[in-house]
Amino acid sequence: MPSIANIKALLDLKDNDNSEDNVLLIYLTRATNHVLTYCNVKELNSSLEELAEDIAVFNYRNKGVENIVSEGKGSLSESYRDDLPPDIIRRLNENRRMRFV
């Protein structure tokens, strides 16, 4: 099962600092649900658990940034991120199962 302790380690947060636990749990739950749905699986194996943790970390780090990739001042140009990074998408696709109807 993906763990908040692993996410805290990846984010360099102290184990005894519980101030962000609720937010981390929300990000982890959403990332886990995303992986389960996208990959069409019922439970996560160890590589998918790591992937869910990586997605939660990515989303946490982008909190408040509102997906801005770059921002210019001169002509006022902004670029926004519209998806997960390519390496995470590649790992998701490697574990995706086909659904037959």
PDB file of C-alpha atoms in Angstrom:
ATOM      1  CA  MET A   1       0.000   0.000   0.000  1.00  0.00           C
ATOM      2  CA  PRO A   2       1.365   3.436  -0.860  1.00  0.00           C
ATOM      3  CA  SER A   3       2.413   5.255   2.286  1.00  0.00           C
ATOM      4  CA  ILE A   4       2.539   8.800   3.540  1.00  0.00           C
ATOM      5  CA  ALA A   5       5.933   7.999   5.093  1.00  0.00           C
ATOM      6  CA  ASN A   6       7.394   7.364   1.630  1.00  0.00           C
ATOM      7  CA  ILE A   7       5.895  10.590   0.312  1.00  0.00           C
ATOM      8  CA  LYS A   8       7.316  12.530   3.258  1.00  0.00           C
ATOM      9  CA  ALA A   9      10.748  11.054   2.536  1.00  0.00           C
ATOM     10  CA  LEU A  10      10.514  12.057  -1.132  1.00  0.00           C
ATOM     11  CA  LEU A  11       9.446  15.576  -0.141  1.00  0.00           C
ATOM     12  CA  ASP A  12      12.098  15.884   2.609  1.00  0.00           C
ATOM     13  CA  LEU A  13       9.418  16.372   5.270  1.00  0.00           C
ATOM     14  CA  LYS A  14      10.125  15.262   8.828  1.00  0.00           C
ATOM     15  CA  ASP A  15       8.340  12.113  10.020  1.00  0.00           C
ATOM     16  CA  ASN A  16       7.175  13.830  13.205  1.00  0.00           C
ATOM     17  CA  ASP A  17       5.694  16.788  11.267  1.00  0.00           C
ATOM     18  CA  ASN A  18       2.039  15.839  10.865  1.00  0.00           C
ATOM     19  CA  SER A  19       0.835  19.241   9.670  1.00  0.00           C
ATOM     20  CA  GLU A  20       0.610  18.130   6.026  1.00  0.00           C
ATOM     21  CA  ASP A  21      -0.656  14.581   6.610  1.00  0.00           C
ATOM     22  CA  ASN A  22      -4.274  15.322   5.668  1.00  0.00           C
ATOM     23  CA  VAL A  23      -3.257  17.013   2.423  1.00  0.00           C
ATOM     24  CA  LEU A  24      -0.782  14.232   1.602  1.00  0.00           C
ATOM     25  CA  LEU A  25      -3.461  11.627   2.263  1.00  0.00           C
ATOM     26  CA  ILE A  26      -5.846  13.361  -0.147  1.00  0.00           C
ATOM     27  CA  TYR A  27      -3.178  13.521  -2.856  1.00  0.00           C
ATOM     28  CA  LEU A  28      -2.226   9.886  -2.249  1.00  0.00           C
ATOM     29  CA  THR A  29      -5.847   8.688  -2.351  1.00  0.00           C
ATOM     30  CA  ARG A  30      -6.503  10.566  -5.588  1.00  0.00           C
ATOM     31  CA  ALA A  31      -3.279   9.297  -7.157  1.00  0.00           C
ATOM     32  CA  THR A  32      -4.102   5.719  -6.141  1.00  0.00           C
ATOM     33  CA  ASN A  33      -7.593   5.997  -7.629  1.00  0.00           C
ATOM     34  CA  HIS A  34      -6.145   7.483 -10.815  1.00  0.00           C
ATOM     35  CA  VAL A  35      -3.664   4.615 -11.210  1.00  0.00           C
ATOM     36  CA  LEU A  36      -6.315   1.962 -10.505  1.00  0.00           C
ATOM     37  CA  THR A  37      -8.713   3.476 -13.029  1.00  0.00           C
ATOM     38  CA  TYR A  38      -6.169   4.298 -15.725  1.00  0.00           C
ATOM     39  CA  CYS A  39      -4.434   0.921 -15.564  1.00  0.00           C
ATOM     40  CA  ASN A  40      -7.732  -0.957 -15.207  1.00  0.00           C
ATOM     41  CA  VAL A  41      -6.567  -3.022 -12.227  1.00  0.00           C
ATOM     42  CA  LYS A  42      -8.232  -3.860  -8.930  1.00  0.00           C
ATOM     43  CA  GLU A  43      -5.154  -3.617  -6.714  1.00  0.00           C
ATOM     44  CA  LEU A  44      -1.718  -2.068  -6.919  1.00  0.00           C
ATOM     45  CA  ASN A  45       1.468  -4.088  -7.231  1.00  0.00           C
ATOM     46  CA  SER A  46       4.706  -2.640  -5.860  1.00  0.00           C
ATOM     47  CA  SER A  47       5.612  -0.741  -9.038  1.00  0.00           C
ATOM     48  CA  LEU A  48       2.126   0.790  -9.228  1.00  0.00           C
ATOM     49  CA  GLU A  49       2.349   1.761  -5.549  1.00  0.00           C
ATOM     50  CA  GLU A  50       5.569   3.634  -6.309  1.00  0.00           C
ATOM     51  CA  LEU A  51       3.883   5.246  -9.289  1.00  0.00           C
ATOM     52  CA  ALA A  52       0.940   6.408  -7.146  1.00  0.00           C
ATOM     53  CA  GLU A  53       3.405   7.900  -4.657  1.00  0.00           C
ATOM     54  CA  ASP A  54       5.260   9.680  -7.481  1.00  0.00           C
ATOM     55  CA  ILE A  55       1.995  11.140  -8.807  1.00  0.00           C
ATOM     56  CA  ALA A  56       1.036  12.304  -5.308  1.00  0.00           C
ATOM     57  CA  VAL A  57       4.457  13.961  -4.892  1.00  0.00           C
ATOM     58  CA  PHE A  58       4.167  15.617  -8.322  1.00  0.00           C
ATOM     59  CA  ASN A  59       0.706  16.986  -7.512  1.00  0.00           C
ATOM     60  CA  TYR A  60       1.803  18.162  -4.051  1.00  0.00           C
ATOM     61  CA  ARG A  61       4.792  20.013  -5.483  1.00  0.00           C
ATOM     62  CA  ASN A  62       2.535  21.751  -8.006  1.00  0.00           C
ATOM     63  CA  LYS A  63       0.086  22.870  -5.327  1.00  0.00           C
ATOM     64  CA  GLY A  64      -0.307  26.625  -5.547  1.00  0.00           C
ATOM     65  CA  VAL A  65       1.676  26.862  -8.765  1.00  0.00           C
ATOM     66  CA  GLU A  66      -1.501  26.210 -10.753  1.00  0.00           C
ATOM     67  CA  ASN A  67       0.461  24.225 -13.341  1.00  0.00           C
ATOM     68  CA  ILE A  68       2.482  27.177 -14.608  1.00  0.00           C
ATOM     69  CA  VAL A  69       5.490  25.860 -16.537  1.00  0.00           C
ATOM     70  CA  SER A  70       6.951  29.224 -17.527  1.00  0.00           C
ATOM     71  CA  GLU A  71       6.028  32.853 -17.077  1.00  0.00           C
ATOM     72  CA  GLY A  72       7.269  35.858 -19.004  1.00  0.00           C
ATOM     73  CA  LYS A  73       7.149  39.478 -17.935  1.00  0.00           C
ATOM     74  CA  GLY A  74       7.921  41.413 -21.131  1.00  0.00           C
ATOM     75  CA  SER A  75       4.996  40.513 -23.351  1.00  0.00           C
ATOM     76  CA  LEU A  76       3.186  38.724 -20.556  1.00  0.00           C
ATOM     77  CA  SER A  77       3.325  35.126 -21.751  1.00  0.00           C
ATOM     78  CA  GLU A  78       2.549  32.128 -19.568  1.00  0.00           C
ATOM     79  CA  SER A  79       2.714  28.414 -20.296  1.00  0.00           C
ATOM     80  CA  TYR A  80       0.671  25.895 -18.372  1.00  0.00           C
ATOM     81  CA  ARG A  81       1.223  22.211 -17.742  1.00  0.00           C
ATOM     82  CA  ASP A  82      -1.773  20.240 -18.901  1.00  0.00           C
ATOM     83  CA  ASP A  83      -0.790  16.708 -17.954  1.00  0.00           C
ATOM     84  CA  LEU A  84       1.492  14.499 -15.924  1.00  0.00           C
ATOM     85  CA  PRO A  85       5.176  14.374 -16.917  1.00  0.00           C
ATOM     86  CA  PRO A  86       6.037  12.050 -19.829  1.00  0.00           C
ATOM     87  CA  ASP A  87       7.960   9.582 -17.646  1.00  0.00           C
ATOM     88  CA  ILE A  88       4.944   9.051 -15.379  1.00  0.00           C
ATOM     89  CA  ILE A  89       2.631   8.626 -18.380  1.00  0.00           C
ATOM     90  CA  ARG A  90       5.065   6.121 -19.889  1.00  0.00           C
ATOM     91  CA  ARG A  91       5.103   4.115 -16.659  1.00  0.00           C
ATOM     92  CA  LEU A  92       1.300   4.229 -16.494  1.00  0.00           C
ATOM     93  CA  ASN A  93       1.021   2.982 -20.069  1.00  0.00           C
ATOM     94  CA  GLU A  94       3.459   0.132 -19.378  1.00  0.00           C
ATOM     95  CA  ASN A  95       1.091  -1.153 -16.684  1.00  0.00           C
ATOM     96  CA  ARG A  96      -2.192  -0.447 -18.448  1.00  0.00           C
ATOM     97  CA  ARG A  97      -4.500  -3.380 -19.098  1.00  0.00           C
ATOM     98  CA  MET A  98      -6.968  -3.565 -21.922  1.00  0.00           C
ATOM     99  CA  ARG A  99     -10.656  -3.547 -21.140  1.00  0.00           C
ATOM    100  CA  PHE A 100     -12.905  -5.661 -23.339  1.00  0.00           C
ATOM    101  CA  VAL A 101     -16.598  -4.926 -23.613  1.00  0.00           C
TER     102      VAL A 101
END
